[in-house]
Coordinates of C-alpha atoms and ligand atoms in Angstrom, one line a residue:
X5 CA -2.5 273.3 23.8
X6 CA -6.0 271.4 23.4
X7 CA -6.1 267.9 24.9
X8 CA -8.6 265.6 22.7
X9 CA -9.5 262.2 24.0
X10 CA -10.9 260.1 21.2
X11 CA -13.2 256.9 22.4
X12 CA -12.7 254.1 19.9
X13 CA -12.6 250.4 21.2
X14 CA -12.6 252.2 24.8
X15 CA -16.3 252.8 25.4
X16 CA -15.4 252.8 29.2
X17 CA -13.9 255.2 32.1
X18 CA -13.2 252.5 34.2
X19 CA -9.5 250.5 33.5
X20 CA -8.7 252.3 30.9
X21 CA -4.7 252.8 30.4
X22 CA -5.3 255.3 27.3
X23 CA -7.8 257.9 29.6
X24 CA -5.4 257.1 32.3
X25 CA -2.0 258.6 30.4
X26 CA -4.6 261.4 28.9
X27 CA -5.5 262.9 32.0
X28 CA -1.8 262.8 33.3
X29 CA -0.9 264.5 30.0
X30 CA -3.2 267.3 30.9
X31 CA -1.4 270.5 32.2
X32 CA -2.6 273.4 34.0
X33 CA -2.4 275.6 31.2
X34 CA -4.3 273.0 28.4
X35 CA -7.6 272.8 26.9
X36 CA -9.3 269.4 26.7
X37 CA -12.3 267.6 25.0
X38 CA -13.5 264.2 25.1
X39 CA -14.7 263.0 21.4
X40 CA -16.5 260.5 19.6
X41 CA -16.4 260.3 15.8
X42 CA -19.3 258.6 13.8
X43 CA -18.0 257.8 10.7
X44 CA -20.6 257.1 8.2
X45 CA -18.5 255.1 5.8
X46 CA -17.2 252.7 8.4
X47 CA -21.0 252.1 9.4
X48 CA -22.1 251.0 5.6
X49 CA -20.3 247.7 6.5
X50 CA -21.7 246.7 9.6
X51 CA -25.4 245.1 10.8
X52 CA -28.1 247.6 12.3
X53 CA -28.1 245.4 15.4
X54 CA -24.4 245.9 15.7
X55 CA -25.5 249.7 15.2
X56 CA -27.5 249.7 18.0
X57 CA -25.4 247.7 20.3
X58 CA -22.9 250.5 19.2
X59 CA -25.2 253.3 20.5
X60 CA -26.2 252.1 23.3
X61 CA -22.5 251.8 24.5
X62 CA -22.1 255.5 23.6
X63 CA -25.3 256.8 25.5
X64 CA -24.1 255.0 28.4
X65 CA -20.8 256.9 28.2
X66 CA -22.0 259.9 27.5
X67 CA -24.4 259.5 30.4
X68 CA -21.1 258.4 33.0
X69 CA -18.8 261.8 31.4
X70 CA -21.9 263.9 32.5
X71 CA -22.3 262.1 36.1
X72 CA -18.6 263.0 36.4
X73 CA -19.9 266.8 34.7
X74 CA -18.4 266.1 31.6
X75 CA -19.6 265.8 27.9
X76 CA -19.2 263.7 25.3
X77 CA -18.4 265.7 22.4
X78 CA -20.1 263.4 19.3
X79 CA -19.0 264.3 15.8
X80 CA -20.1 262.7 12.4
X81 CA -17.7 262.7 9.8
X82 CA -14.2 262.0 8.7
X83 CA -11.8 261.7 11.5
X84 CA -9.0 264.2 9.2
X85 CA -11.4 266.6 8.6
X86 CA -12.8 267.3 12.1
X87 CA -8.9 267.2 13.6
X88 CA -8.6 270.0 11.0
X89 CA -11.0 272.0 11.9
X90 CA -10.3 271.8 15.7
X91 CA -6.3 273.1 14.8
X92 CA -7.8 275.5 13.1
X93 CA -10.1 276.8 15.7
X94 CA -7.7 275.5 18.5
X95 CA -4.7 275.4 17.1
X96 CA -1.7 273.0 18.3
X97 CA -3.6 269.3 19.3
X98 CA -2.6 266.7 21.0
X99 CA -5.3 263.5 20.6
X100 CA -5.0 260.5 22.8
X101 CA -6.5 257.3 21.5
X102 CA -6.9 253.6 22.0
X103 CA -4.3 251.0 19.2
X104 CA -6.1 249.5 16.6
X105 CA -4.2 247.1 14.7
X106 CA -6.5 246.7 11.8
X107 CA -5.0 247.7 8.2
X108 CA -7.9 250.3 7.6
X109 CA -7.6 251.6 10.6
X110 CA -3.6 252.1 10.6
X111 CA -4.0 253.6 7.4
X112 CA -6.6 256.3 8.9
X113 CA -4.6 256.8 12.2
X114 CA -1.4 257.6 9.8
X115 CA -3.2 260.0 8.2
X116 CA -4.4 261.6 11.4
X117 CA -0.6 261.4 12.5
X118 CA 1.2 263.8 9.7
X119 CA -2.3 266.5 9.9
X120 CA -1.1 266.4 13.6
X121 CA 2.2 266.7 13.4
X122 CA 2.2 269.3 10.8
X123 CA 0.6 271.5 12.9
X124 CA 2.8 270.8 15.9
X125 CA 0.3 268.6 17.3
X126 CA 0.7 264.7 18.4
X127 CA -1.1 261.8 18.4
X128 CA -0.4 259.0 20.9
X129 CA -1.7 255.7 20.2
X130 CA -1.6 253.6 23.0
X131 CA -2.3 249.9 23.6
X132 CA -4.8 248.7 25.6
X133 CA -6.9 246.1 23.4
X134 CA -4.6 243.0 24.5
X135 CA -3.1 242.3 27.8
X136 CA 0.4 241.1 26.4
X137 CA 1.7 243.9 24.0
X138 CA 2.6 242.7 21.1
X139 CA 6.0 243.3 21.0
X140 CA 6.3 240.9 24.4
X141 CA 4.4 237.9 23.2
X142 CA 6.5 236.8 20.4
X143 CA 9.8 234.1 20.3
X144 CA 12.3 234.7 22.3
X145 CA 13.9 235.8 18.7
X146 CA 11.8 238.4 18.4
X147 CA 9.7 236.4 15.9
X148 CA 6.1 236.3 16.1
X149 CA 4.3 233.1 17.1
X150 CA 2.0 231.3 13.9
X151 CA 0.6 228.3 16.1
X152 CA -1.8 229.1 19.3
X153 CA 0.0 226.0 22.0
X154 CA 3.0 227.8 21.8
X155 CA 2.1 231.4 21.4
X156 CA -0.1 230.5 24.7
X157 CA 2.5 229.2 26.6
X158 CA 5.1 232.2 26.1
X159 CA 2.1 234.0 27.0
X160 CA 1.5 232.0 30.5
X161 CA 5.1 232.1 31.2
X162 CA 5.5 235.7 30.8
X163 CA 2.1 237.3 31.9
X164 CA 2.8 239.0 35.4
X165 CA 0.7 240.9 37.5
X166 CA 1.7 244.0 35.4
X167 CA -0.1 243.1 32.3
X168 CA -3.7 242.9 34.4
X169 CA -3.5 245.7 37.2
X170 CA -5.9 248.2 36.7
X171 CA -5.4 251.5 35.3
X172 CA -7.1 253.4 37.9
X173 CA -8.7 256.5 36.4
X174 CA -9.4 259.9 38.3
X175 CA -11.7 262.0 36.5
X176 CA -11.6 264.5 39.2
X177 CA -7.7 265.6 38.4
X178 CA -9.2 267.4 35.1
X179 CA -10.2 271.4 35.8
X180 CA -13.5 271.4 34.4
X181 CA -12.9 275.2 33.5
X182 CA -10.8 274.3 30.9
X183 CA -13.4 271.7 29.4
X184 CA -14.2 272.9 25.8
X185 CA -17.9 271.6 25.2
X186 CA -18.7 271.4 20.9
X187 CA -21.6 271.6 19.9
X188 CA -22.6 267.7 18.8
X189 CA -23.4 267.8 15.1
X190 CA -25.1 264.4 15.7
X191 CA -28.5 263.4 16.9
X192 CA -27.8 260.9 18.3
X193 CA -31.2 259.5 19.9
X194 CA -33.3 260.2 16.7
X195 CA -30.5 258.3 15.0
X196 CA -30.9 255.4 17.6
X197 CA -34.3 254.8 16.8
X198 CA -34.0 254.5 13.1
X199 CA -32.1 250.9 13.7
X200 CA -33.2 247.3 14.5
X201 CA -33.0 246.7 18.1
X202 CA -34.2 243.4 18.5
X203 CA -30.2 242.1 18.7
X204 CA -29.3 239.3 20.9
X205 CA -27.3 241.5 23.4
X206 CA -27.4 245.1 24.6
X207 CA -24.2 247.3 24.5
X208 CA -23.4 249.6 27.4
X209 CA -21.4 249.3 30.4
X210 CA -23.7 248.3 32.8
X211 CA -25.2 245.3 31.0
X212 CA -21.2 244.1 30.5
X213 CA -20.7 244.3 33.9
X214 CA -23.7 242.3 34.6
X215 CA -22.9 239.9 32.3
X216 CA -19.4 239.6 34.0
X217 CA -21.0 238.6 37.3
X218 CA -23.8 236.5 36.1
X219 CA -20.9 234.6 34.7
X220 CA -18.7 234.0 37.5
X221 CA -21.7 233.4 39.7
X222 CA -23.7 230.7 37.6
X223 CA -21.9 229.3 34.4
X224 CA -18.2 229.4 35.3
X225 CA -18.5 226.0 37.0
X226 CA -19.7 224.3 34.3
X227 CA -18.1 226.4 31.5
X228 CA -15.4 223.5 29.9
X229 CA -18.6 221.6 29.1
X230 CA -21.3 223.6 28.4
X231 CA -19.4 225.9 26.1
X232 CA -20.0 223.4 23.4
X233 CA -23.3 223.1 23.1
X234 CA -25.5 225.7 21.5
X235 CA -29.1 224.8 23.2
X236 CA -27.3 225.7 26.3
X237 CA -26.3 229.7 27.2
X238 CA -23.1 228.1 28.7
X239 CA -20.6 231.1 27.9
X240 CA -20.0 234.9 29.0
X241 CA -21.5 236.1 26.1
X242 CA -19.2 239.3 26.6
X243 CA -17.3 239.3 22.9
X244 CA -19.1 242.2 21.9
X245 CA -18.0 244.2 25.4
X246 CA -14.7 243.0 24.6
X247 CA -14.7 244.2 21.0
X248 CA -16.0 247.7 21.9
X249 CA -14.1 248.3 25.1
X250 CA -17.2 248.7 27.7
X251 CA -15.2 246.0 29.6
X252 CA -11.4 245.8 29.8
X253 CA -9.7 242.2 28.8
X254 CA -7.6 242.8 32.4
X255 CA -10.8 243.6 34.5
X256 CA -12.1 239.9 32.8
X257 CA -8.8 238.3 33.5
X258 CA -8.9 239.8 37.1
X259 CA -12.6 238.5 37.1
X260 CA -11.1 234.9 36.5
X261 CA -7.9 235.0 38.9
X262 CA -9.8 236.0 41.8
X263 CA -12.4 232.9 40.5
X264 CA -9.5 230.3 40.3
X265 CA -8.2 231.3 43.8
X266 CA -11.4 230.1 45.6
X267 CA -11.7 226.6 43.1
X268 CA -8.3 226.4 43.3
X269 CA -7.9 226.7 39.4
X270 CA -9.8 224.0 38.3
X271 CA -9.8 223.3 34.9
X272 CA -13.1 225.0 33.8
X273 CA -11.6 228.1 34.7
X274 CA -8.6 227.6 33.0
X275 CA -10.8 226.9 29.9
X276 CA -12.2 230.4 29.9
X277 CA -8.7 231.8 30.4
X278 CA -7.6 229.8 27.5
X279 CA -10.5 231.5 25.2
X280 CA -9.2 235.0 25.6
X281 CA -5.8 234.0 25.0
X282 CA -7.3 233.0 21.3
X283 CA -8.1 236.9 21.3
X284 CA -4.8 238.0 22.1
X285 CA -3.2 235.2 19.6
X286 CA -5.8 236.8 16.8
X287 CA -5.3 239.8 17.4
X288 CA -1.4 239.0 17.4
X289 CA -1.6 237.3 13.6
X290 CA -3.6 240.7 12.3
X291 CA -0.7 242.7 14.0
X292 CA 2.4 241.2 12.3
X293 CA 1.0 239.9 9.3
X294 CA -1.5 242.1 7.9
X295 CA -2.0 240.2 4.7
X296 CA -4.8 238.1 6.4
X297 CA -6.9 240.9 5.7
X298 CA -8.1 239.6 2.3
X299 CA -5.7 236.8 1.8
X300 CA -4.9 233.4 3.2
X301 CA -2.5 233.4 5.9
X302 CA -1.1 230.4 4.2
X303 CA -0.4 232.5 0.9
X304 CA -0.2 228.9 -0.9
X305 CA -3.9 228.6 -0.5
X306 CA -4.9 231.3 -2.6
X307 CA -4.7 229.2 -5.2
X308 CA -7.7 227.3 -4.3
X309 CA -10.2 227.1 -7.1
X310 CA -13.3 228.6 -4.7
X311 CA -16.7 228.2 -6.1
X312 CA -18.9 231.7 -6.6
X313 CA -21.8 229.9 -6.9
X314 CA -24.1 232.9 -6.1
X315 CA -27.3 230.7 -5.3
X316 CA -25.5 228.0 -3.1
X317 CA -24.3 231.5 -1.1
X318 CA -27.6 232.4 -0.8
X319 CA -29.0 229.6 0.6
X320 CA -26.5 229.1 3.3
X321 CA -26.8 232.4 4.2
X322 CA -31.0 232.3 4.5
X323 CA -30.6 229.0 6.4
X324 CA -32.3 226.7 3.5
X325 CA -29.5 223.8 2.9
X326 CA -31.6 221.2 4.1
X327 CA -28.8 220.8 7.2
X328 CA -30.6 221.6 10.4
X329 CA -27.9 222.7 12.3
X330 CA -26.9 224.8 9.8
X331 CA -29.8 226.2 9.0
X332 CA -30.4 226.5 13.2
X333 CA -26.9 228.9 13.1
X334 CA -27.3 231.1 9.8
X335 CA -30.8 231.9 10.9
X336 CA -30.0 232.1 14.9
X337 CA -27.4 234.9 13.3
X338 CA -30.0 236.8 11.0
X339 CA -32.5 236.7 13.3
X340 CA -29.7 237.9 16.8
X341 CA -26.9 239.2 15.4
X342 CA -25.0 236.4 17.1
X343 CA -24.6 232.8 16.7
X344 CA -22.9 230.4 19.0
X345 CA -19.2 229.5 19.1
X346 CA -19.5 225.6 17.7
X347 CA -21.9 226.6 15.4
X348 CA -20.1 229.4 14.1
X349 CA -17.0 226.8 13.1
X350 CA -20.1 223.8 11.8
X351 CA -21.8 226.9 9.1
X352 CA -18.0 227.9 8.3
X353 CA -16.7 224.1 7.6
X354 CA -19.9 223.6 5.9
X355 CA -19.6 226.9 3.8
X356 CA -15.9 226.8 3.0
X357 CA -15.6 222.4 2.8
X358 CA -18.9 221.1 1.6
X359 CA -19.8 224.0 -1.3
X360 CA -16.2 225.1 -1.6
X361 CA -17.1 228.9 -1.6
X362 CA -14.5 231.5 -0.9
X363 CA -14.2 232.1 3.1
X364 CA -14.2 235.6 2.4
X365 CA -17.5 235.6 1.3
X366 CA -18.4 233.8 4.6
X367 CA -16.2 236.4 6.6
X368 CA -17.9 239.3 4.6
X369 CA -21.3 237.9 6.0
X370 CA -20.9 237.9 9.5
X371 CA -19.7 241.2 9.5
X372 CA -22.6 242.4 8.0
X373 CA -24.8 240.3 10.3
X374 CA -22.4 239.8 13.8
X375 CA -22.8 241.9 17.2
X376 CA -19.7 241.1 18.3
X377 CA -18.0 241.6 15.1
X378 CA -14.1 241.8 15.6
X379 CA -11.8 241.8 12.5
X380 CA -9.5 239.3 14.0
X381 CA -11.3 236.8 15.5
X382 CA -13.5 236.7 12.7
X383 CA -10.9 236.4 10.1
X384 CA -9.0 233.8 12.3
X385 CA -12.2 231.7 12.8
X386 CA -12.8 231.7 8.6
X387 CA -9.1 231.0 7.9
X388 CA -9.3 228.1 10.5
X389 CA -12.3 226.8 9.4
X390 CA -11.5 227.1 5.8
X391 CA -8.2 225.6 6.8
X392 CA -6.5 228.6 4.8
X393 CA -5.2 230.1 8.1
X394 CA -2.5 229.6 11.1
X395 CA -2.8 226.6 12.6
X396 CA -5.9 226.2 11.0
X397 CA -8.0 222.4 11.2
X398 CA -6.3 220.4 8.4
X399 CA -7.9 220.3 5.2
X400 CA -8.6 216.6 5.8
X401 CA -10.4 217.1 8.6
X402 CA -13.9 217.9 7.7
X403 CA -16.5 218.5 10.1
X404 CA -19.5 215.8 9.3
X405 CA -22.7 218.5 9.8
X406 CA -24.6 215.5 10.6
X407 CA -22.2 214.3 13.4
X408 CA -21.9 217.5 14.9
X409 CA -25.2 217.6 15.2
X410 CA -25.6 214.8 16.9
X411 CA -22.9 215.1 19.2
X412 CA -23.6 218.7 20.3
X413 CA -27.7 218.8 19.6
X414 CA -28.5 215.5 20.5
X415 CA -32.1 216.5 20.7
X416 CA -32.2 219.0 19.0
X417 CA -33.5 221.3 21.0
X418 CA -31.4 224.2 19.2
X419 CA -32.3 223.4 16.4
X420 CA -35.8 223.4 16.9
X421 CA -35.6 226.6 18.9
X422 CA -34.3 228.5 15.0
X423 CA -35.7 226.3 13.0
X424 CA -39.7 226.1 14.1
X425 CA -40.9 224.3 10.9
X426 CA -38.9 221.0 12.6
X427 CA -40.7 221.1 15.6
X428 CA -43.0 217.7 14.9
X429 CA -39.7 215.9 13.9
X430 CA -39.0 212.6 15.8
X431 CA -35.3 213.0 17.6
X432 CA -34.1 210.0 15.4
X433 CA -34.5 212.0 12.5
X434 CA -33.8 216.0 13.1
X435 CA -30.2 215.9 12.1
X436 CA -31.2 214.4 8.6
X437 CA -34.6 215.0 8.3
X438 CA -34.8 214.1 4.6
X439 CA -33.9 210.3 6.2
X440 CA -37.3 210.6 7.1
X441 CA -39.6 207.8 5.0
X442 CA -42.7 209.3 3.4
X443 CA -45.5 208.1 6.1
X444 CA -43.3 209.8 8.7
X445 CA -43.1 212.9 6.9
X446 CA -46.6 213.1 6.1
X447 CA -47.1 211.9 10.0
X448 CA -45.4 215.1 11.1
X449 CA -46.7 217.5 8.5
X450 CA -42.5 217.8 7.1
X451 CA -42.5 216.8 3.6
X452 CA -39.7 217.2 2.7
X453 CA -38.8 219.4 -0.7
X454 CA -41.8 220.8 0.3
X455 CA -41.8 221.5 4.3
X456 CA -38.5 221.5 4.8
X457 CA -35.3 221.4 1.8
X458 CA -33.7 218.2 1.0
X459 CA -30.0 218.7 1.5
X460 CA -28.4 220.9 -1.5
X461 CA -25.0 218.4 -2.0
X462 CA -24.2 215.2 -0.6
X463 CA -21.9 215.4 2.3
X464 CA -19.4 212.4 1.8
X465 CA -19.1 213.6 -1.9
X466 CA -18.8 216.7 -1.7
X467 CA -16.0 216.6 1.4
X468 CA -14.0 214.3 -1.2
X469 CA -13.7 216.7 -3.6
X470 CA -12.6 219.4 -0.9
X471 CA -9.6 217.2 0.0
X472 CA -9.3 216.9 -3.2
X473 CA -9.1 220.4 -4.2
X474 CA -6.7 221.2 -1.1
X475 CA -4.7 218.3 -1.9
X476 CA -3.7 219.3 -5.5
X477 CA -2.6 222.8 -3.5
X478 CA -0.3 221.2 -1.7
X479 CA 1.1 219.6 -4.2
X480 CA 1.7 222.4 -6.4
X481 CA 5.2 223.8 -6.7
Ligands
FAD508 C1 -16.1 231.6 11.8 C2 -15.9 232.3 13.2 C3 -16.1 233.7 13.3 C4 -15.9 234.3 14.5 N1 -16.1 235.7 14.5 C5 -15.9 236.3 15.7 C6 -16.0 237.7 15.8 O1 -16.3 238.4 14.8 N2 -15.9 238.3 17.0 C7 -15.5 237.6 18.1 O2 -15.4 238.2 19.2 N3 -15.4 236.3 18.1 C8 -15.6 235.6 16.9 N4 -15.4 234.3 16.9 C9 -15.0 233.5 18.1 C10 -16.1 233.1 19.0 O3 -17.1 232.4 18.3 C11 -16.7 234.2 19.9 O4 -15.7 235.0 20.5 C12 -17.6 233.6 21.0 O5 -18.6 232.8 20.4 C13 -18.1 234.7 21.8 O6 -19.0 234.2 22.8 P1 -18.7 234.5 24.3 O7 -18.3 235.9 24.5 O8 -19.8 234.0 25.1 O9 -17.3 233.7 24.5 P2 -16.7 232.9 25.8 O10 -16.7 231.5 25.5 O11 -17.3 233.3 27.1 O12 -15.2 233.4 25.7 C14 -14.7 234.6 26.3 C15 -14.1 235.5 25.3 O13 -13.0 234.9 24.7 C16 -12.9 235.4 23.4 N5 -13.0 234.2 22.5 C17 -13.7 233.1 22.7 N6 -13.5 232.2 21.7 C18 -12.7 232.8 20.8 C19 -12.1 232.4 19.5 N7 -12.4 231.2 19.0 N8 -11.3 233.3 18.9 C20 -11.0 234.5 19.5 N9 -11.5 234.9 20.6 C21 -12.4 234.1 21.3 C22 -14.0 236.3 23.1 O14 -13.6 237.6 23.3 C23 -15.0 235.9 24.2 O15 -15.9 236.9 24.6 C24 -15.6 233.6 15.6 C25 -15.4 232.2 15.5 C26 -15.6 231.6 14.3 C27 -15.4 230.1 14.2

């Protein structure tokens, strides 16, 4: 029987519980192949930078298979039709791959299932994206969890050693003899250096691992605080690892037990655990109730008049709304692929509250444009922000961009850093520069209209006619 091993979310050898049951799978007697499908259609959707990042993580793995003299077998194509060819060279197949929980991605994998089957074949899905499985961190009915406290505490109060141990991977049990090597339909580096590599962050193991320690070693201590504020690179920056698999979610969580143990758990650590538990509750909602993918979670608010005002959208997105910090965060994300945590939920409030446009739109934009792009986190963070989702901010709580500002840029300094044409503004005035009077904008070359937009609606206006609108929701029967 041929053995495939298919590298999804996975891009690692290390920790890895699906490579782990693979090679255990693997008898004398079977053939086996370690593959990675390109799939041009699910690339249309996402940012070149992402692209990259995406490669990169791929070379890396090829490069650790052929350290451990094995290849990476990389395909381009649809996944059913090169399973159908390998039966029909092979004949019976057994594939071992990663859970995805996505709606697409279930579809696909149920496809894959029946050609499989049909032809006497199997394919084992196995979880290894969360460290909970699903069907564990739910009510004690059974139920799933739709608020985060207590979907984190059943998680605290059941999480055992178990659910973080490493899946310790031999390579060397696998008889290379009965390796089958393809012949890669894919160039892969000339493909590489068609896209935009001047992302933020660079995929690959190696840099995950780094990024790991640097944390632990320099920015744990202060992570509870500096986590909020966007001038400062307070946090792990390891989403992206996460989403793609070059680091495991137990090899993190190990990372921050063996932390707490020496600072005795103090609360900045227990922060950062509390973060990835916002994964696992995400990844939880897209799991059991798959209607988030293009609905609201609450279904009542799909009945929200959104605005489709195509040039608003376009402005936000360009960072010209005359909202520094806004402006700081859409460009920081055009320009890196990546945009900071606070910020993030400041240009989603602003999007979704103060011009009322669909949070889809929104989500549909970072994906185009995010690194670290993860269906579940993303469309949690919209449906929070847009106060559409599970245990999303209440409507009436609308972030003031101006306050936020203040409060997490106080000088501005990220702001500045995106948004260069600011630099000669005075501190008093860089969350609202069109506060500034005329002498002091011709006194720092920012006239405004001109320099620099004046803001495109009126904050305390415009937030009343979002309660408003979610009000009259409510209220429907
Ligand atoms: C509108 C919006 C969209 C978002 N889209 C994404 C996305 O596409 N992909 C993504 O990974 N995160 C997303 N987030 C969550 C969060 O912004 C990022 O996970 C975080 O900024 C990543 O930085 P870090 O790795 O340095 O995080 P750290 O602060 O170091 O946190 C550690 C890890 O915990 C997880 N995490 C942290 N915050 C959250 C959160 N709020 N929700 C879920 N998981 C979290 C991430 O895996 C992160 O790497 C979004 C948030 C908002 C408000």
């Amino acid at each position: 029987m041929l053995k495939v091993f298919w590298f999804r979310k996975d891009l690692r050898l290390k920790d890895n519980k699906t490579l782990l049951e693979f090679i255990d799978s693997v008898g004398v007697d079977d053939s086996f192949l370690f593959l990675y499908i390109k799939n041009k259609n699910s690339y249309k959707y996402f940012g070149e930078k992402r692209i990259a990042f995406l490669h990169e993580c791929i070379f890396e793995l090829g490069i650790e298979l052929e350290k451990n003299k094995l290849k990476l077998n990389v395909l381009s194509g649809s996944s059913e039709e090169i399973f159908r060819n390998l039966i029909n060279k092979f004949g019976k197949t057994e594939v071992f791959a990663g859970r995805q929980i996505e709606p697409f991605c279930i579809s696909r994998d149920n496809k894959n299932k029946k050609l499989l089957e049909e032809n006497s074949g199997r394919l084992n899905l196995i979880e290894d994206i969360n460290m909970v499985p699903f069907n564990e961190s739910v009510k004690d009915n059974g139920t799933p969890y739709t608020v985060f406290t207590p979907f984190k505490n059943k998680f605290l109060r059941i999480l055992s050693p178990v659910h973080y141990a490493e899946s310790k991977v031999n390579l060397s049990k696998l008889n290379r003899k009965n390796e089958l090597q393809l012949n890669n339909n894919f160039d892969f580096e000339s493909e590489y250096k068609k896209f935009d590599k001047s992302g933020f962050l660079k995929g690959g193991r190696s840099n995950a691992v780094v990024l790991l320690n640097y944390f632990f070693k320099s920015k744990i201590k202060n992570y509870a605080v500096d986590r909020d504020f966007p001038a400062i690179e307070g946090t792990s920056l390891l989403s992206a690892h996460l989403h793609f698999g070059t680091i495991s979610i137990r090899e993190c969580f190990r990372a921050y037990k063996e932390a707490a143990k020496d600072t005795k758990g103090t609360d900045e650590i227990y922060k950062w655990r509390e973060e990835l538990i916002w994964r696992e509750f995400y990844y939880s909602i897209t799991y059991h109730f798959p209607h988030v993918i293009n609905s609201a979670f609450k279904k009542d608010y799909d009945k929200v008049k959104w605005n489709y005002d195509k040039r608003m959208f376009k402005l936000w997105c360009e960072g010209k709304t005359g909202f520094p910090i806004v402006d700081a965060g859409m460009r920081q994300l055009n320009k890196e692929g990546w945009m900071h945590n606070r910020v993030r939920m400041i240009v989603a409030m602003f999007l979704t509250k103060d011009l009322l446009i669909d949070w889809r739109w929104g989500e549909k934009y970072f994906a185009e444009k995010l690194i670290d792009l993860d269906f579940s986190s993303n469309n949690g963070g919209w449906q929070w922000s847009a106060s559409t989702g599970c245990d999303a901010q209440p409507y009436f709580r609308i972030f003031n961009p101006y306050l936020q500002s203040k409060k997490y840029d106080s000088d501005g300094i990220y702001i500045k850093r995106y948004v260069p044409e600011l630099t000669n503004v005075k501190t008093k005035y860089i969350h609202n520069p069109s506060e500034m009077p005329a002498a002091e904008q011709s006194a720092c070359g920012v006239i405004i209209g001109n320099d620099y937009p004046a803001p495109i609606v009126n904050h305390s206006e415009v937030s009343k006619i979002a309660i408003e609108t979610f009000k009259n929701i409510k209220n429907k029967p």
